Coordinates of C-alpha atoms in Angstrom, one line a residue:
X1 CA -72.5 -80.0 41.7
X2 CA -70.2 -76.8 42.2
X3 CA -71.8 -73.3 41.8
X4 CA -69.6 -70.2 41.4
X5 CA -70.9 -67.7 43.4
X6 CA -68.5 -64.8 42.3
X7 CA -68.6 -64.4 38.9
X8 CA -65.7 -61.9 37.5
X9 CA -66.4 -58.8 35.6
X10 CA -65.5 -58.5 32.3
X11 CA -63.9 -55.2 32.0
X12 CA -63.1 -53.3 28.7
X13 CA -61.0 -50.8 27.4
X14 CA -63.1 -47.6 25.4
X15 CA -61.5 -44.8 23.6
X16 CA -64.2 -43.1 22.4
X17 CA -68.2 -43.1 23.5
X18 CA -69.0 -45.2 20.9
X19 CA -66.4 -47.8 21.6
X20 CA -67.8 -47.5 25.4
X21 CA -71.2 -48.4 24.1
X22 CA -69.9 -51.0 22.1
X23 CA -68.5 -52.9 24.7
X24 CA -71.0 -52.8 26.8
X25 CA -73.7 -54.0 24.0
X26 CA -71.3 -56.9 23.5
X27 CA -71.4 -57.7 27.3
X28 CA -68.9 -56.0 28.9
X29 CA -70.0 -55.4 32.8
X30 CA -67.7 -52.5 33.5
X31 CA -65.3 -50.4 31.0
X32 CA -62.4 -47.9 31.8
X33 CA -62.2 -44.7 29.8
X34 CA -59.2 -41.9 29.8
X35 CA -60.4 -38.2 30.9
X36 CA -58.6 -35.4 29.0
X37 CA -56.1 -35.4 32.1
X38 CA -53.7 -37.3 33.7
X39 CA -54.1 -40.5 31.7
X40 CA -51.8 -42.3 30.0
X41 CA -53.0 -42.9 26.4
X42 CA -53.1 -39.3 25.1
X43 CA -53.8 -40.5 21.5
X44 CA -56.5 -42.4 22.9
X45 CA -60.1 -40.7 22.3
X46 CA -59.8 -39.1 25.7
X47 CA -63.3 -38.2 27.5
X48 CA -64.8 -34.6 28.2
X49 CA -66.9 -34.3 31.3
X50 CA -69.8 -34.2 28.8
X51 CA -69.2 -37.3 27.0
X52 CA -68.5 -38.8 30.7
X53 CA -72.2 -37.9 31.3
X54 CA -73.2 -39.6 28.4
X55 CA -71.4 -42.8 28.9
X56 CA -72.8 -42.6 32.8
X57 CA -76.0 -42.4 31.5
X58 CA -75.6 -45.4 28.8
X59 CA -74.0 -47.8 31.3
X60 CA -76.9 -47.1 34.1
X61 CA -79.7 -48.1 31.6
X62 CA -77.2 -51.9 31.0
X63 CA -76.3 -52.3 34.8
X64 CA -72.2 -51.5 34.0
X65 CA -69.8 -49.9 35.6
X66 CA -67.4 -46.6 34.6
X67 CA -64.1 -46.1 35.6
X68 CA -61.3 -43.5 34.3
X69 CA -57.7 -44.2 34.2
X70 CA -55.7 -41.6 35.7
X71 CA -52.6 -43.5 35.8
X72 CA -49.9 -41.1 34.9
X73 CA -46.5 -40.1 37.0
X74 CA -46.6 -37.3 37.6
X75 CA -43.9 -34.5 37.3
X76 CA -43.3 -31.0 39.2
X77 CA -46.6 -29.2 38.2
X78 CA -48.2 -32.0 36.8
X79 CA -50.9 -32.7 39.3
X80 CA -52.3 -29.4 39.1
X81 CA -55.9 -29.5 38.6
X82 CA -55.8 -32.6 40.0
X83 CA -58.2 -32.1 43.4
X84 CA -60.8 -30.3 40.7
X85 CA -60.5 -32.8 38.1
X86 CA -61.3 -35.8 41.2
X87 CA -64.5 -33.8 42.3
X88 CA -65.5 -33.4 38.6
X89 CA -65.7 -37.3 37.9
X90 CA -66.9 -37.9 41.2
X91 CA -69.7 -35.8 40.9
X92 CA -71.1 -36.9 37.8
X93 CA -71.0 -40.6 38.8
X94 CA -68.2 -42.3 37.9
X95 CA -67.7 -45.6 39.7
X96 CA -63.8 -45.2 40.5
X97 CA -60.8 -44.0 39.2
X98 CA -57.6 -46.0 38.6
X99 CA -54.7 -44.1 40.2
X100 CA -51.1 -45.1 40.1
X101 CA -48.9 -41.7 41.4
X102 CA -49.4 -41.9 45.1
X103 CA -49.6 -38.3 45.0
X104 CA -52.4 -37.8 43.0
X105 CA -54.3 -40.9 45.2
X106 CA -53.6 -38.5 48.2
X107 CA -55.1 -35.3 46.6
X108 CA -57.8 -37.4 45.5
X109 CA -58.4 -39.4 48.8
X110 CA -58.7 -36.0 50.8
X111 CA -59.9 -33.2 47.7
X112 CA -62.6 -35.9 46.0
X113 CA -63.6 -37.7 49.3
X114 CA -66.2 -41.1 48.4
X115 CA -64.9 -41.5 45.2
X116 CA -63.3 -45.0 45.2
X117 CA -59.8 -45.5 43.9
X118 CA -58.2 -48.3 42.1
X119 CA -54.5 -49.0 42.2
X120 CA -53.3 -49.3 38.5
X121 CA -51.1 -51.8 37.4
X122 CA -48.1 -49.2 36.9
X123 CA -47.8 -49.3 40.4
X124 CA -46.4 -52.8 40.0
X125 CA -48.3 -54.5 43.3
X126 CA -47.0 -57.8 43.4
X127 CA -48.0 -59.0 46.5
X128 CA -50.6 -59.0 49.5
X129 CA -48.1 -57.2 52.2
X130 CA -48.7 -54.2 49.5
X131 CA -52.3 -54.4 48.8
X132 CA -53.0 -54.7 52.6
X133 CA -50.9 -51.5 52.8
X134 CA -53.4 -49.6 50.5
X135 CA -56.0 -51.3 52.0
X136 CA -54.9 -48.7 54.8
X137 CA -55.1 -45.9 52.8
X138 CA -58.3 -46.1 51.7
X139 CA -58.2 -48.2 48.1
X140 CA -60.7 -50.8 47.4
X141 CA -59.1 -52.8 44.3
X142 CA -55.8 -53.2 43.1
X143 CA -55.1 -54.1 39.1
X144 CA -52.1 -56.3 40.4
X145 CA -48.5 -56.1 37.9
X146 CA -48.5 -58.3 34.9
X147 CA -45.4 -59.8 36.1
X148 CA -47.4 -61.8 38.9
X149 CA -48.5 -65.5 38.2
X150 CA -51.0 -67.5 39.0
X151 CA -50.0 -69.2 42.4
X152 CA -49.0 -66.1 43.2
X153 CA -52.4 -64.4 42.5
X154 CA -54.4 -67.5 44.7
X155 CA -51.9 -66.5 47.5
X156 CA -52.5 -62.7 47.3
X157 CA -56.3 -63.6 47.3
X158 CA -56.0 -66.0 50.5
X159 CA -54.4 -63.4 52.3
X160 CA -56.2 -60.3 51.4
X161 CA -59.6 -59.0 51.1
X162 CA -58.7 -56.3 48.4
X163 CA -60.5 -56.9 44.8
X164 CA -58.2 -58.2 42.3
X165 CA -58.2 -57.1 38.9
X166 CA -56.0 -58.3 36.4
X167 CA -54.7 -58.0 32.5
X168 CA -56.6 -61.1 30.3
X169 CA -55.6 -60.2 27.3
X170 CA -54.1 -57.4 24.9
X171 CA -50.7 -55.8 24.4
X172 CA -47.6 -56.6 26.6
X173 CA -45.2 -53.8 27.4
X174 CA -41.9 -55.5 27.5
X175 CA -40.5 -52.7 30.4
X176 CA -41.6 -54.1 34.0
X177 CA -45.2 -53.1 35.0
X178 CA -44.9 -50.6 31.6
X179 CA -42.3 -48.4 33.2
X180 CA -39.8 -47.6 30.4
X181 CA -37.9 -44.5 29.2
X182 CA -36.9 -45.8 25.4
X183 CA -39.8 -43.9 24.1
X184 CA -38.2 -40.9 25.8
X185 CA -34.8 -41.2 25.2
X186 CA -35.4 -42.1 21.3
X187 CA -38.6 -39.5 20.6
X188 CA -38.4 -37.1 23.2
X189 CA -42.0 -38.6 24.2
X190 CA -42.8 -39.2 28.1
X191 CA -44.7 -43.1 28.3
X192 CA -45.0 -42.4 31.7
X193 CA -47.1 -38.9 31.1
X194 CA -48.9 -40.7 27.8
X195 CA -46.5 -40.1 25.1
X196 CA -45.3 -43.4 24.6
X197 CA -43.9 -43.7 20.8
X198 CA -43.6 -47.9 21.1
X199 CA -40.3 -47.6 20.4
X200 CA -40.0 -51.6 21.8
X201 CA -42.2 -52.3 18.5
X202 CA -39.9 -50.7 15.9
X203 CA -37.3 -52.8 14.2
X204 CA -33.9 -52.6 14.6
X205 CA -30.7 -52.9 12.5
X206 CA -26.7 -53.6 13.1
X207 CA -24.5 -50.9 11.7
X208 CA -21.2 -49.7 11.4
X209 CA -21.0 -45.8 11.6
X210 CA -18.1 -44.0 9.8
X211 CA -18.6 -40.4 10.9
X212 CA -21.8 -38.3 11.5
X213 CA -23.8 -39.5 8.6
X214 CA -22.6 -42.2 7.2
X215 CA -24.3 -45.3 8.5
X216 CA -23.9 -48.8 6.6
X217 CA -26.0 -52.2 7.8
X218 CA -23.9 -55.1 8.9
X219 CA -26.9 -57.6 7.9
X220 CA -27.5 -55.2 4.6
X221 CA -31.1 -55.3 3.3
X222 CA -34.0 -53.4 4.8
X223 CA -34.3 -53.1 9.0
X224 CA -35.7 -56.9 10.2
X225 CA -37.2 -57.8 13.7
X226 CA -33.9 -59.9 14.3
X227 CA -33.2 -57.7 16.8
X228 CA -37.1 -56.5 18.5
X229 CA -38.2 -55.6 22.0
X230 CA -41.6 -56.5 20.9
X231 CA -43.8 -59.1 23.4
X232 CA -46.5 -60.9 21.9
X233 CA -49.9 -60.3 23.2
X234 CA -51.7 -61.8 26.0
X235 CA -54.6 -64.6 25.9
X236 CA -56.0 -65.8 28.9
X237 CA -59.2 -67.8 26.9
X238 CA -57.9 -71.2 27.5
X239 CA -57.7 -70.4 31.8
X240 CA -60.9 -68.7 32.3
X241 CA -61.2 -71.6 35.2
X242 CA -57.9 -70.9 36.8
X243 CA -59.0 -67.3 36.8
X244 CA -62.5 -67.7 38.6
X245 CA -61.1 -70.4 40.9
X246 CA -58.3 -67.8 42.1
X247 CA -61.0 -65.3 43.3
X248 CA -60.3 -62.4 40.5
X249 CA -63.3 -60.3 40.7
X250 CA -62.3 -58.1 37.5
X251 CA -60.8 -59.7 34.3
X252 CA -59.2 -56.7 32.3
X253 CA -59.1 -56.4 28.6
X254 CA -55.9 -54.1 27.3
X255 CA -56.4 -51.7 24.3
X256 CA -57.8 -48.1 24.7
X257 CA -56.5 -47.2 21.3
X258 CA -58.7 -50.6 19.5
X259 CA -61.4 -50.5 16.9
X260 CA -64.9 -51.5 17.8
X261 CA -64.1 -54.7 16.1
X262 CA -61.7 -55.5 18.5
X263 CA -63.4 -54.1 21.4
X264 CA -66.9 -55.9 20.0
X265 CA -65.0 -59.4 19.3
X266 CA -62.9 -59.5 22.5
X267 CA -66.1 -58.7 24.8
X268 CA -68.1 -61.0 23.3
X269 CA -65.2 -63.8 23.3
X270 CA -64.9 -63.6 26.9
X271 CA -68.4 -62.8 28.3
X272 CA -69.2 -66.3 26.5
X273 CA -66.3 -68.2 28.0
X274 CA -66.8 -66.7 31.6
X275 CA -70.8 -66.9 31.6
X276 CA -70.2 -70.7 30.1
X277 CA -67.1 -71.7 33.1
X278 CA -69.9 -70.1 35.5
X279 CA -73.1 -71.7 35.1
X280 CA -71.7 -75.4 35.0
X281 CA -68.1 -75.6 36.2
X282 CA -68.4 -79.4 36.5
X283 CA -69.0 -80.1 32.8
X284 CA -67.3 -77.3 31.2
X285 CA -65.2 -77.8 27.9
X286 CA -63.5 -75.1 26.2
X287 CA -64.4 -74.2 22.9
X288 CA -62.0 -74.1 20.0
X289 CA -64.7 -71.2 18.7
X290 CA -63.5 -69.0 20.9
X291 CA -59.8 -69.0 20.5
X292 CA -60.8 -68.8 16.1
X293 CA -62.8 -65.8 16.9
X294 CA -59.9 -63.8 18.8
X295 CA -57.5 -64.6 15.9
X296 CA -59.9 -62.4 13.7
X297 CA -58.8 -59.7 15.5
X298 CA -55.4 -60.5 16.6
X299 CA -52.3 -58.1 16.0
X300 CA -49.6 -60.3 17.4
X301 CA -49.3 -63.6 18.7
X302 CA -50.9 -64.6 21.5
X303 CA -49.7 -66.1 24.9
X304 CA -50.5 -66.3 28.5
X305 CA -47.5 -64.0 29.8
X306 CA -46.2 -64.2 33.5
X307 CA -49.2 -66.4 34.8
X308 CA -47.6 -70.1 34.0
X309 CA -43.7 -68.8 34.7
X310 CA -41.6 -66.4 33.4
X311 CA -41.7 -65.3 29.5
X312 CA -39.2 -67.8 26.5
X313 CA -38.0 -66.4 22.9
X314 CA -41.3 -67.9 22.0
X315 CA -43.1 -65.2 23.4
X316 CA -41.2 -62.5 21.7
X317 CA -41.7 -61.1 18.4
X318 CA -38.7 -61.4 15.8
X319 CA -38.0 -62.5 12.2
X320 CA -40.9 -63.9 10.2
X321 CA -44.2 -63.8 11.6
X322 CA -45.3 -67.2 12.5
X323 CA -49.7 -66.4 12.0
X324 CA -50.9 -63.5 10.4
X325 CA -54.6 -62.5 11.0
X326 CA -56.6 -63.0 7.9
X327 CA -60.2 -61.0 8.6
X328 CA -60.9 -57.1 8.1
X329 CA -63.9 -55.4 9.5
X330 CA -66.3 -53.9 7.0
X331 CA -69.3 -52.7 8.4
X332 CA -71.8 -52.4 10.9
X333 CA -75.3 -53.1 11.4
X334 CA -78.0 -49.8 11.7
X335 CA -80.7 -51.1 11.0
X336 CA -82.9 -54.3 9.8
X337 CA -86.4 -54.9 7.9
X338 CA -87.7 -58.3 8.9
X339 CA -90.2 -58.2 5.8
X340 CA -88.1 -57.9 3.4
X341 CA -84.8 -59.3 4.9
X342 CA -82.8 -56.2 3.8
X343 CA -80.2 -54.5 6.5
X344 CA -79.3 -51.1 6.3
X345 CA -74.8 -50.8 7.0
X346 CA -72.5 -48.6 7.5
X347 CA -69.3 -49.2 5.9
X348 CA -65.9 -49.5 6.8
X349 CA -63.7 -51.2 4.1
X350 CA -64.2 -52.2 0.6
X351 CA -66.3 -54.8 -0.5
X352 CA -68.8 -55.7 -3.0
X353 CA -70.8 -58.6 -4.4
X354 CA -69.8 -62.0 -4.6
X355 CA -67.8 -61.4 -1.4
X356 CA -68.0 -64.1 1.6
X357 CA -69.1 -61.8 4.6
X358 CA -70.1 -63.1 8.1
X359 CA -72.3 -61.4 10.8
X360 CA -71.7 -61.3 14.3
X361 CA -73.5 -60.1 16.8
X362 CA -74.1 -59.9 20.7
X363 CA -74.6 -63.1 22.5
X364 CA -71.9 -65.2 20.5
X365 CA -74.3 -65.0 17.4
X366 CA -72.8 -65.4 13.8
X367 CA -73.7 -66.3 10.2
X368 CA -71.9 -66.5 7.1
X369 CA -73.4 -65.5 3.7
X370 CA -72.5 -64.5 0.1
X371 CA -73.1 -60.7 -1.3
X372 CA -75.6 -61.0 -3.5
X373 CA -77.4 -57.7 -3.5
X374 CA -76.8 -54.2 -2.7
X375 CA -78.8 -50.7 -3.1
X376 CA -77.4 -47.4 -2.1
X377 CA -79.3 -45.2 -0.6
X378 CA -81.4 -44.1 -3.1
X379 CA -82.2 -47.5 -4.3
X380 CA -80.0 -47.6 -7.0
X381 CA -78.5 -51.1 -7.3
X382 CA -74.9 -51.0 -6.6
X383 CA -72.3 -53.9 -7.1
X384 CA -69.2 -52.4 -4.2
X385 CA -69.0 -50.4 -0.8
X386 CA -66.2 -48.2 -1.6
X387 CA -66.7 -44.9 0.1
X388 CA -65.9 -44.5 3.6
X389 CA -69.1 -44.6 6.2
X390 CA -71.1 -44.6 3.0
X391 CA -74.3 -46.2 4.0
X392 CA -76.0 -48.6 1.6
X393 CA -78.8 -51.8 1.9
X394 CA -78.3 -55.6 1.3
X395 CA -79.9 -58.5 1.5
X396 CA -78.9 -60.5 4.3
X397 CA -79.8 -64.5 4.7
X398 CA -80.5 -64.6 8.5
X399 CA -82.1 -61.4 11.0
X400 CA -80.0 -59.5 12.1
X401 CA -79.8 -56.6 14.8
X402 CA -78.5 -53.1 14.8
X403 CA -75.0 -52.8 15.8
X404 CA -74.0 -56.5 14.8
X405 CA -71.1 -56.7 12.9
X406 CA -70.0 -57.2 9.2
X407 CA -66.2 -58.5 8.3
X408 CA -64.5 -60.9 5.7
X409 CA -61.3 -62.9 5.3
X410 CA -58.6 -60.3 3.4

């Protein structure tokens, strides 16, 4: 009988504290945040040292891991701050930072000194001549481009010693490693500095132009996706094997700017598969549960990316939509009354009695009910959840726990 004595993290994105607390309740070992500097999600939730604290404090008490992306490239000026900003994180206890400018890993290899740095995936490593050459200059993990596959991947690992981490699942930039200047040229917004505008997601048109103004669409009609940048997003959930056989140690989840329902659904997706692969390699099956319970949450498609060969028109999005996600989240456990079987929510979108609702929650746990009673909270009896955050009671069919989750088919 095979045992798997490595078993990956699973690492997830968090915008906000609460998203970092999510993820971690729904099994996450290690998440990666954004500080207010030199990250590259600047609509992202982006941490204060304060919040940083907090977070520190929440993954110590679960056994996880912190690390803040400061993956920018940096322009003239743009790494001031940089040697204080280092020492800052450092000093409160974050576990590493993920670095992609090679000057701002030089001023934080010699101004932050101990503070372990991770190579980010803008830095498009691609193979193990590379991560042996930062090996030398002091970095402990590389989060390898999304471009390399999986043979690849088992070579780098037989012929380097430097942690792996790499993309699962989440967005695709269609530029190579995320490098791209449409979003600058069209919006006068830097991707690189954290101003992307997604300009590879908007759709596009054919025209003919007669003078300044006067624009007319060859195709007529409204703009169509005939003509899109747009990738389709990554799912690794039927390879978990291939991923813990190749020696990954960290399995990255994309997505910063998510809801807790995504962060809560994606976490809990793969912590079941990995924690299933690992405890009985021999007789594992995948389970078509798994792949259903990401669709609830899906934006795009989904596909597996560089890892089995390069990209087809398949894994581009254009024209009609070929699966649409049908669920929307609508509220969140805070608290539960075992005696009388009524759960105290917090809402997020309308819904009411007679509604189909299912409950998930930590550990892969669900059930599915009908609304059959609701009180708001001052006991009145109440037949919808319309208000936003409005918190109300229901009767619910099976326990549940604070911070499981409530959503419904749209």
């Amino acid at each position: 009988m095979r045992t798997i004595t490595k078993k990956p993290e699973v690492l997830a994105p968090a915008g906000t504290l609460g998203k970092l607390k999510t993820a971690i309740r729904y099994g996450a070992d290690a998440v990666y945040i954004g500080g207010n500097a030199f990250s590259l999600r600047r609509r992202a939730g982006n941490f204060t040292i304060d919040e940083m604290k907090e977070g520190i404090a929440f993954a110590k008490e679960h056994n996880a891991k912190i690390y803040v992306a400061a993956n920018m490239v940096t322009h003239e000026n743009d790494a001031k701050g940089a040697g204080e900003f280092f020492r800052s994180v450092r000093d409160i206890g974050i576990d590493a930072v993920i670095v992609s400018d090679p000057a701002l890993i030089e001023i934080c290899a010699t101004e932050a000194e101990g503070l372990p740095i991770h190579l980010s995936t803008q830095a498009s490593a691609t193979n193990y001549e590379t991560l042996n050459f930062w090996k030398e200059e002091g970095l402990e993990r590389v989060v390898l481009a999304r471009e390399v596959g999986m043979d690849e991947i088992k070579e780098i690992r037989r012929k380097t010693d430097v942690e792996l981490e790499v993309f699962i699942h989440g967005a695709m930039c269609i530029s190579y490693s995320g490098r791209c200047v449409l979003s600058n040229h069209m919006s006068m917004r830097d991707a690189n500095r954290g101003g992307c505008s997604q300009s590879c997601r908007w759709k596009y048109d054919l025209f003919e132009v007669d003078g300044e103004n006067d624009r007319q669409s060859l195709l007529g009609g409204e703009p169509t996706e005939d003509f899109s940048m747009s990738a389709v997003d990554m799912s690794m959930i039927h390879h978990i094997p291939d991923l813990v056989e190749a020696g990954v140690e960290s399995l990255k989840i994309e997505g910063r700017m998510k809801s807790i329902h995504y962060v809560s659904t994606v976490s809990n997706v793969y912590r079941e598969a990995i924690d299933t692969y690992c405890k009985d390699p021999d007789n594992y099956k995948f389970n078509p549960a798994w792949e259903e319970e990401l669709w609830k949450v899906a934006q795009r498609e989904l596909a597996t990316g560089f890892y089995y060969g390069t990209p087809d028109e398949n894994q581009q999005l254009f024209g009609k939509r070929r699966k649409i996600p049908v669920y929307r989240f609508i509220g969140q456990v805070l608290d539960y009354d075992e005696e009388t079987g009524i759960a105290t929510i917090e809402q997020r979108n309308n819904f009411g009695i007679g509604d189909e609702v299912e409950f998930y929650g930590p550990g892969f746990t669900h059930h599915y009910q009908k609304v059959e009673q609701m009180w708001d909270e001052k006991g009145e009896p109440i037949d919808r959840a319309p208000h936003p955050l409005m918190k109300f009671k229901m009767k619910v069919d099976a326990p549940v726990q604070p911070y499981d989750m409530m959503r419904k088919k749209k």
